[in-house]
Short mmCIF file of C-alpha atoms in Angstrom, two decimals:
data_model
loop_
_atom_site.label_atom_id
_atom_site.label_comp_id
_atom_site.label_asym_id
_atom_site.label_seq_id
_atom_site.Cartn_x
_atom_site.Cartn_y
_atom_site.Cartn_z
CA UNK R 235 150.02 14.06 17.88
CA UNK R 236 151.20 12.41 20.88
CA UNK R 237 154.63 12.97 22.34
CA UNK R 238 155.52 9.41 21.45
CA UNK R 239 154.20 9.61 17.93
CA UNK R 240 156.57 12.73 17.39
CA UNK R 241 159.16 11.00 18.75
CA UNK R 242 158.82 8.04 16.27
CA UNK R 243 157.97 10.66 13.35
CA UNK R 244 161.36 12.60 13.99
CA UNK R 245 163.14 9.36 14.46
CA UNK R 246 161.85 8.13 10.67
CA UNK R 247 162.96 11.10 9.27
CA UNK R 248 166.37 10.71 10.61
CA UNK R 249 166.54 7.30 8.88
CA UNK R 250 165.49 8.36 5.89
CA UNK R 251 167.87 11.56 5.44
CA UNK R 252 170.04 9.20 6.98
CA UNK R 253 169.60 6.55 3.98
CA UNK R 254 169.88 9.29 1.22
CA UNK R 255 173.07 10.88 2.08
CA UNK R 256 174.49 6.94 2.33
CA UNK R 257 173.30 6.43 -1.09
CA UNK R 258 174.69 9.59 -2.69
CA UNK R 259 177.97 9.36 -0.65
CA UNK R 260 178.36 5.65 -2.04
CA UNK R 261 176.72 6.89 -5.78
CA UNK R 262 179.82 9.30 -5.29
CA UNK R 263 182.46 6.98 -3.93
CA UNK R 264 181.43 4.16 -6.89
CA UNK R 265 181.65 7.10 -9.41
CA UNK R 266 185.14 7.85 -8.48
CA UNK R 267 185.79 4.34 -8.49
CA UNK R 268 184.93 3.99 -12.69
CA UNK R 269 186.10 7.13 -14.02
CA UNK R 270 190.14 5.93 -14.52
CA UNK R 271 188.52 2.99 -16.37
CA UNK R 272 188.39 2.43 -20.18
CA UNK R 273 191.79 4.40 -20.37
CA UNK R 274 189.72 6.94 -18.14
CA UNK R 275 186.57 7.38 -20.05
CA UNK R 276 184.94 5.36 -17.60
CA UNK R 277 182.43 8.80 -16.72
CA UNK R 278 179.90 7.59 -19.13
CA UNK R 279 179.40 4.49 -16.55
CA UNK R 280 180.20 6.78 -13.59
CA UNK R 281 177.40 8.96 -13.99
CA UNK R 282 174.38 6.78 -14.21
CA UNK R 283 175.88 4.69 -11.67
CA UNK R 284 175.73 7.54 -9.10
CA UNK R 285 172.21 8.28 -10.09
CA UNK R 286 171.42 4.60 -9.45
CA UNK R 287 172.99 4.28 -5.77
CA UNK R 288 170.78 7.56 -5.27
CA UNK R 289 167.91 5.51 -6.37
CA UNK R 290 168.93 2.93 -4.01
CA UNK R 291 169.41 4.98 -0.62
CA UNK R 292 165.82 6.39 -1.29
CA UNK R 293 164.05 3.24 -1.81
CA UNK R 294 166.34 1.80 1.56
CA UNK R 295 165.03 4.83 3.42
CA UNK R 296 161.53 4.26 2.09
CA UNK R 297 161.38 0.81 3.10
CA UNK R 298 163.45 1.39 6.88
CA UNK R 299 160.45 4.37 7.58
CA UNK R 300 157.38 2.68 6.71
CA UNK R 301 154.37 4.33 8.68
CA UNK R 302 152.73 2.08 11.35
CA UNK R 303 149.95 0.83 11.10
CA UNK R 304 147.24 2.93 13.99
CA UNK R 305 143.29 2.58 14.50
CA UNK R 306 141.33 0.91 11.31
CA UNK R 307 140.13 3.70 9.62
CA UNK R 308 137.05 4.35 6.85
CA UNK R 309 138.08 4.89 3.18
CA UNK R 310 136.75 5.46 0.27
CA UNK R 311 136.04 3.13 -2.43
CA UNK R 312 137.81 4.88 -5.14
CA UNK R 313 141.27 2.83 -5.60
CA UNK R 314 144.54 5.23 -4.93
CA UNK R 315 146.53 5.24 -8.02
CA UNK R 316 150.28 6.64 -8.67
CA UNK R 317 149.71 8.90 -10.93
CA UNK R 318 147.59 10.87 -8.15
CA UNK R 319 150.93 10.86 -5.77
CA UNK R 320 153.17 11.85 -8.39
CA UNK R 321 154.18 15.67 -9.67
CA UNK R 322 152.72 15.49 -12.54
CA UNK R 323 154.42 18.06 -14.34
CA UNK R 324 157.89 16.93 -13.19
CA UNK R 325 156.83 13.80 -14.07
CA UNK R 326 156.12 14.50 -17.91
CA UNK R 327 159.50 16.75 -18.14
CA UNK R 328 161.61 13.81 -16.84
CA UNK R 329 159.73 11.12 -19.19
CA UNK R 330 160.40 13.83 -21.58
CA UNK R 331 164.16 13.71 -21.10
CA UNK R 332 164.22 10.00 -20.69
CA UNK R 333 162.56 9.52 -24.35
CA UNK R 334 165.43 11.93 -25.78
CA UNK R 335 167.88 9.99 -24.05
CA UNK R 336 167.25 6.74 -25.56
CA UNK R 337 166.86 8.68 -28.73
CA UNK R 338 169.84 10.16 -28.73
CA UNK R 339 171.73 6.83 -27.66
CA UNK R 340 170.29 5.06 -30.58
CA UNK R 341 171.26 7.45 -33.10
CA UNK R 342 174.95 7.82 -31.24
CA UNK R 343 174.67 3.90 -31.87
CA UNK R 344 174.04 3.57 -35.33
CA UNK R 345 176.97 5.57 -36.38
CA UNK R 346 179.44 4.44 -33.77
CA UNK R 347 182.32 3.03 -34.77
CA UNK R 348 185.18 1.17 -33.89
CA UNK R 349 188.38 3.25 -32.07
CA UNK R 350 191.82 3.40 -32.80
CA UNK R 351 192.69 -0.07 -31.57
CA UNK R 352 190.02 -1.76 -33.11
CA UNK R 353 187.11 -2.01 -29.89
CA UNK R 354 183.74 -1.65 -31.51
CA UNK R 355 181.25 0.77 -30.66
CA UNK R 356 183.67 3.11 -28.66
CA UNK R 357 183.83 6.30 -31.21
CA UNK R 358 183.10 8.30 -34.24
CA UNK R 359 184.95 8.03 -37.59
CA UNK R 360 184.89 10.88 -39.87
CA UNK R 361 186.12 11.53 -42.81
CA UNK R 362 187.00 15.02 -43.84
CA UNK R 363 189.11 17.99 -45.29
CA UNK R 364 190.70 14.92 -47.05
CA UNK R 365 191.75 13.06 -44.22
CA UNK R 366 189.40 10.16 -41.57
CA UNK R 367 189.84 10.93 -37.68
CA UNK R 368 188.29 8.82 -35.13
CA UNK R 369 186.94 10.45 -32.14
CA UNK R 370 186.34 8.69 -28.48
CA UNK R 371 184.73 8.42 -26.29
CA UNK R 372 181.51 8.25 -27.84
CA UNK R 373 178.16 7.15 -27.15
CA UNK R 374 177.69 4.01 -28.55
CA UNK R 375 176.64 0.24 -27.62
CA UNK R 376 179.81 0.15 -25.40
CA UNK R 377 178.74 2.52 -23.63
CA UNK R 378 175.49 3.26 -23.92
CA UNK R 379 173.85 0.25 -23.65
CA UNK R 380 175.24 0.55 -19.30
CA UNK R 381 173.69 3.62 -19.19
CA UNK R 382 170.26 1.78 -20.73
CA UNK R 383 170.38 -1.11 -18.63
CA UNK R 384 170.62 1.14 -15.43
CA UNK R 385 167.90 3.08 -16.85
CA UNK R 386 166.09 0.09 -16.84
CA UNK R 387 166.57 -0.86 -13.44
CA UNK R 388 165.92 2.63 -11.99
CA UNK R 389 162.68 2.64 -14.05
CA UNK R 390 161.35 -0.57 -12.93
CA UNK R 391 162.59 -0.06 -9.14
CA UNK R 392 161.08 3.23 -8.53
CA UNK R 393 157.69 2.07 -10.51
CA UNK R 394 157.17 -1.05 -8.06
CA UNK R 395 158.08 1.48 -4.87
CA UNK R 396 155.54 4.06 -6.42
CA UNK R 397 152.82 1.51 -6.53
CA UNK R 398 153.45 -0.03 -2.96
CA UNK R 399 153.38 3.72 -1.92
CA UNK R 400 150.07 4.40 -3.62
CA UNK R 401 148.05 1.04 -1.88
CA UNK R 402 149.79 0.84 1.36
CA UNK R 403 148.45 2.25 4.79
CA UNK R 404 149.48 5.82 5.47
CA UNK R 405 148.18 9.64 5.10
CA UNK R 406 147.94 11.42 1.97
CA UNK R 407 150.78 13.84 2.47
CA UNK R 408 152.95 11.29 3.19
CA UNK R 409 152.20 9.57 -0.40
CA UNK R 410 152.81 12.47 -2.05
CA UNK R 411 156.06 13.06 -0.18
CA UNK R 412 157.37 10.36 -0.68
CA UNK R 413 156.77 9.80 -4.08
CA UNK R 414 158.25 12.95 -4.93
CA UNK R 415 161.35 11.55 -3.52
CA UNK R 416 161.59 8.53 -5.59
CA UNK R 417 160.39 10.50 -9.05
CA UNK R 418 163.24 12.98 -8.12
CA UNK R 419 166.06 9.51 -7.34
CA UNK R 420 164.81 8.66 -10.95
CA UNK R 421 164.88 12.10 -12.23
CA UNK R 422 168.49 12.02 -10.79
CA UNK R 423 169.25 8.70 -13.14
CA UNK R 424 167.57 10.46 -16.57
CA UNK R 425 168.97 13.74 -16.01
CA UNK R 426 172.45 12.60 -15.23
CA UNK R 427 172.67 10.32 -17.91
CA UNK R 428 171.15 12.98 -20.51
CA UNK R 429 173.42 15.34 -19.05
CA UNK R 430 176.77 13.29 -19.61
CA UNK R 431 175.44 12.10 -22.69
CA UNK R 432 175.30 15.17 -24.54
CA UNK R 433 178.57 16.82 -22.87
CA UNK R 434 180.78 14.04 -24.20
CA UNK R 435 178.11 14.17 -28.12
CA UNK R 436 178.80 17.88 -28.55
CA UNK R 437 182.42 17.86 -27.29
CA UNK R 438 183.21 15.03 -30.46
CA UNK R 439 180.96 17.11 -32.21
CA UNK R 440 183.00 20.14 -31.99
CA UNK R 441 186.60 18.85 -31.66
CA UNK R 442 185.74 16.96 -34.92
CA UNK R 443 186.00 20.58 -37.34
CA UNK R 444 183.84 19.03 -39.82
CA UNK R 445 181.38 21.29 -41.46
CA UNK R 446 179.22 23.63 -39.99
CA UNK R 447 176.17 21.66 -40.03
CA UNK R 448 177.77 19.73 -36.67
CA UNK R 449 178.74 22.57 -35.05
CA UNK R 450 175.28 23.73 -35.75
CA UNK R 451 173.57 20.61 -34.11
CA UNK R 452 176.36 20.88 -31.11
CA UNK R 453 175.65 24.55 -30.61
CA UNK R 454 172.13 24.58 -30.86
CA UNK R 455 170.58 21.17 -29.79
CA UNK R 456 173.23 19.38 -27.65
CA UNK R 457 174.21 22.77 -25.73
CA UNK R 458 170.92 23.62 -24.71
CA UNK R 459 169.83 19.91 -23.73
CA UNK R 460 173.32 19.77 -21.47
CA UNK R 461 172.08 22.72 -19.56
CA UNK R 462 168.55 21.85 -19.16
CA UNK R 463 169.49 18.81 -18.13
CA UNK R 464 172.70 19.94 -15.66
CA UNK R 465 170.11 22.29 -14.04
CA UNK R 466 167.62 19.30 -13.73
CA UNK R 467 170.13 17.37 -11.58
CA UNK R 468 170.98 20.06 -9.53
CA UNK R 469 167.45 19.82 -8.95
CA UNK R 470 166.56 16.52 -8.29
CA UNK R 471 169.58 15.90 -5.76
CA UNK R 472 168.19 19.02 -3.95
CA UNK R 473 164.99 17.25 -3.81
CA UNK R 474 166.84 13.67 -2.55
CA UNK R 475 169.00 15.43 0.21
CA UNK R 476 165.98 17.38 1.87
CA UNK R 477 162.97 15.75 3.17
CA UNK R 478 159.39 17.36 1.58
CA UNK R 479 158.39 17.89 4.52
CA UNK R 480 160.87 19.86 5.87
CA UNK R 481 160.42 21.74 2.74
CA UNK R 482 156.42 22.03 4.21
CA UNK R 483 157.49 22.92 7.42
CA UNK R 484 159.43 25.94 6.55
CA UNK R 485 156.76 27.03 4.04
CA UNK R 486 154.07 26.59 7.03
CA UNK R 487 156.29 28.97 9.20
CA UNK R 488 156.46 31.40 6.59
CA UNK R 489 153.08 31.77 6.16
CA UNK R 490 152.29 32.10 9.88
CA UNK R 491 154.52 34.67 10.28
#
């Protein structure tokens, strides 16, 4: 590698870290921005929110640090596809968490209810030990259908980047690299989401006293998906603040030494 080509290499991955932290600092300044709302439950739209601004400052930094173009080179005739770019285990546990996400957001939104002052789809009404209580925030259309719709967008975003990243000009390493960025921006959204999903499930769930069988489903199924998933962001933003290949570089060393 030339001097200039290192030059222009170390400049592109200034731009990109560059573009990430700008997306997570304005994910984070947004966030802060809708939590008072809704008579401050507004960190069911916070949260997916942030994940989507991360998914923004990676695509931004994916599209400012596109690789030149150099020599014509030969390829081979075998079409690149995504799925060859892509971790593929990551990949599965993240489509994994998305599928119990929208599970769990459809079954929060069939037994929604209306809250104290009459706003549908903002709690859960219960009726026990002789007496109804309605619990918010919770889960439903109000809320959850946000959280969908920026699913939505983060899905079909980081799809189209994944496939210009597969067919476009570049070395292999890059491709992967980069595509483990965006699958991580997107893990960001699913995990996120999942993550404040079930927190604010099990803590109705439990505040509600009614029966054991809820306490049961908090304890046992919502707990354990909240930490999965809580450890799954702390992953993925690891993975969006640091470069892969600085992550290669450091590896390389060790292994010299």
């Amino acid at each position: 590698m030339t001097e200039v080509d290192a030059t222009a290499s170390a400049s592109r991955r200034f731009v990109d870290r560059y573009a990430r932290w700008t997306g997570l600092l304005a994910g984070a300044l947004v966030a802060y921005w809708l939590i008072p709302l809704d008579h401050g439950d507004g960190i069911l739209y916070a949260i997916p929110a942030f994940g989507l601004c991360a998914v923004a400052g990676v695509l931004v930094g994916d599209a400012l640090t596109q690789p030149t173009r150099g020599a014509v080179r030969t390829a081979g005739l075998a079409p690149r596809r995504v799925r060859d770019y892509v971790p593929p285990r990551m990949t599965w546990v993240l489509i994994a968490m998305a599928v119990v996400l929208v599970l769990l957001l459809g079954v929060a939104a069939a037994v929604a209810s209306p809250d104290d002052v009459g706003r549908a789809s903002r709690a859960l009404t219960m009726t026990c030990r002789g007496g109804t209580a309605s619990f918010s925030p919770w889960p439903g259309l109000h809320y959850g259908l946000p959280i969908l719709a920026c699913l939505a967008v983060a899905t079909g975003a980081c799809g189209w980047s994944l496939r210009r990243i597969a067919t476009r000009p570049g070395d292999e390493q890059s491709r992967r690299d980069r595509s483990l960025a965006i699958v991580a921006a997107w893990g960001l959204v699913v995990s996120s989401s999942l993550f404040g999903t079930t927190a604010v499930t099990s803590g109705v769930l439990m505040d509600s006293g009614c029966g054991e069988a809820l306490w049961i489903v908090a304890r046992w199924v919502l707990w354990p998906l909240s930490l999965v998933a809580f450890v799954t962001v702390a992953l993925m933003l690891s993975m969006v603040c640091a470069p892969r290949a600085t992550w290669r570089r450091r590896s390389e060393r060790r292994v010299r030494r």
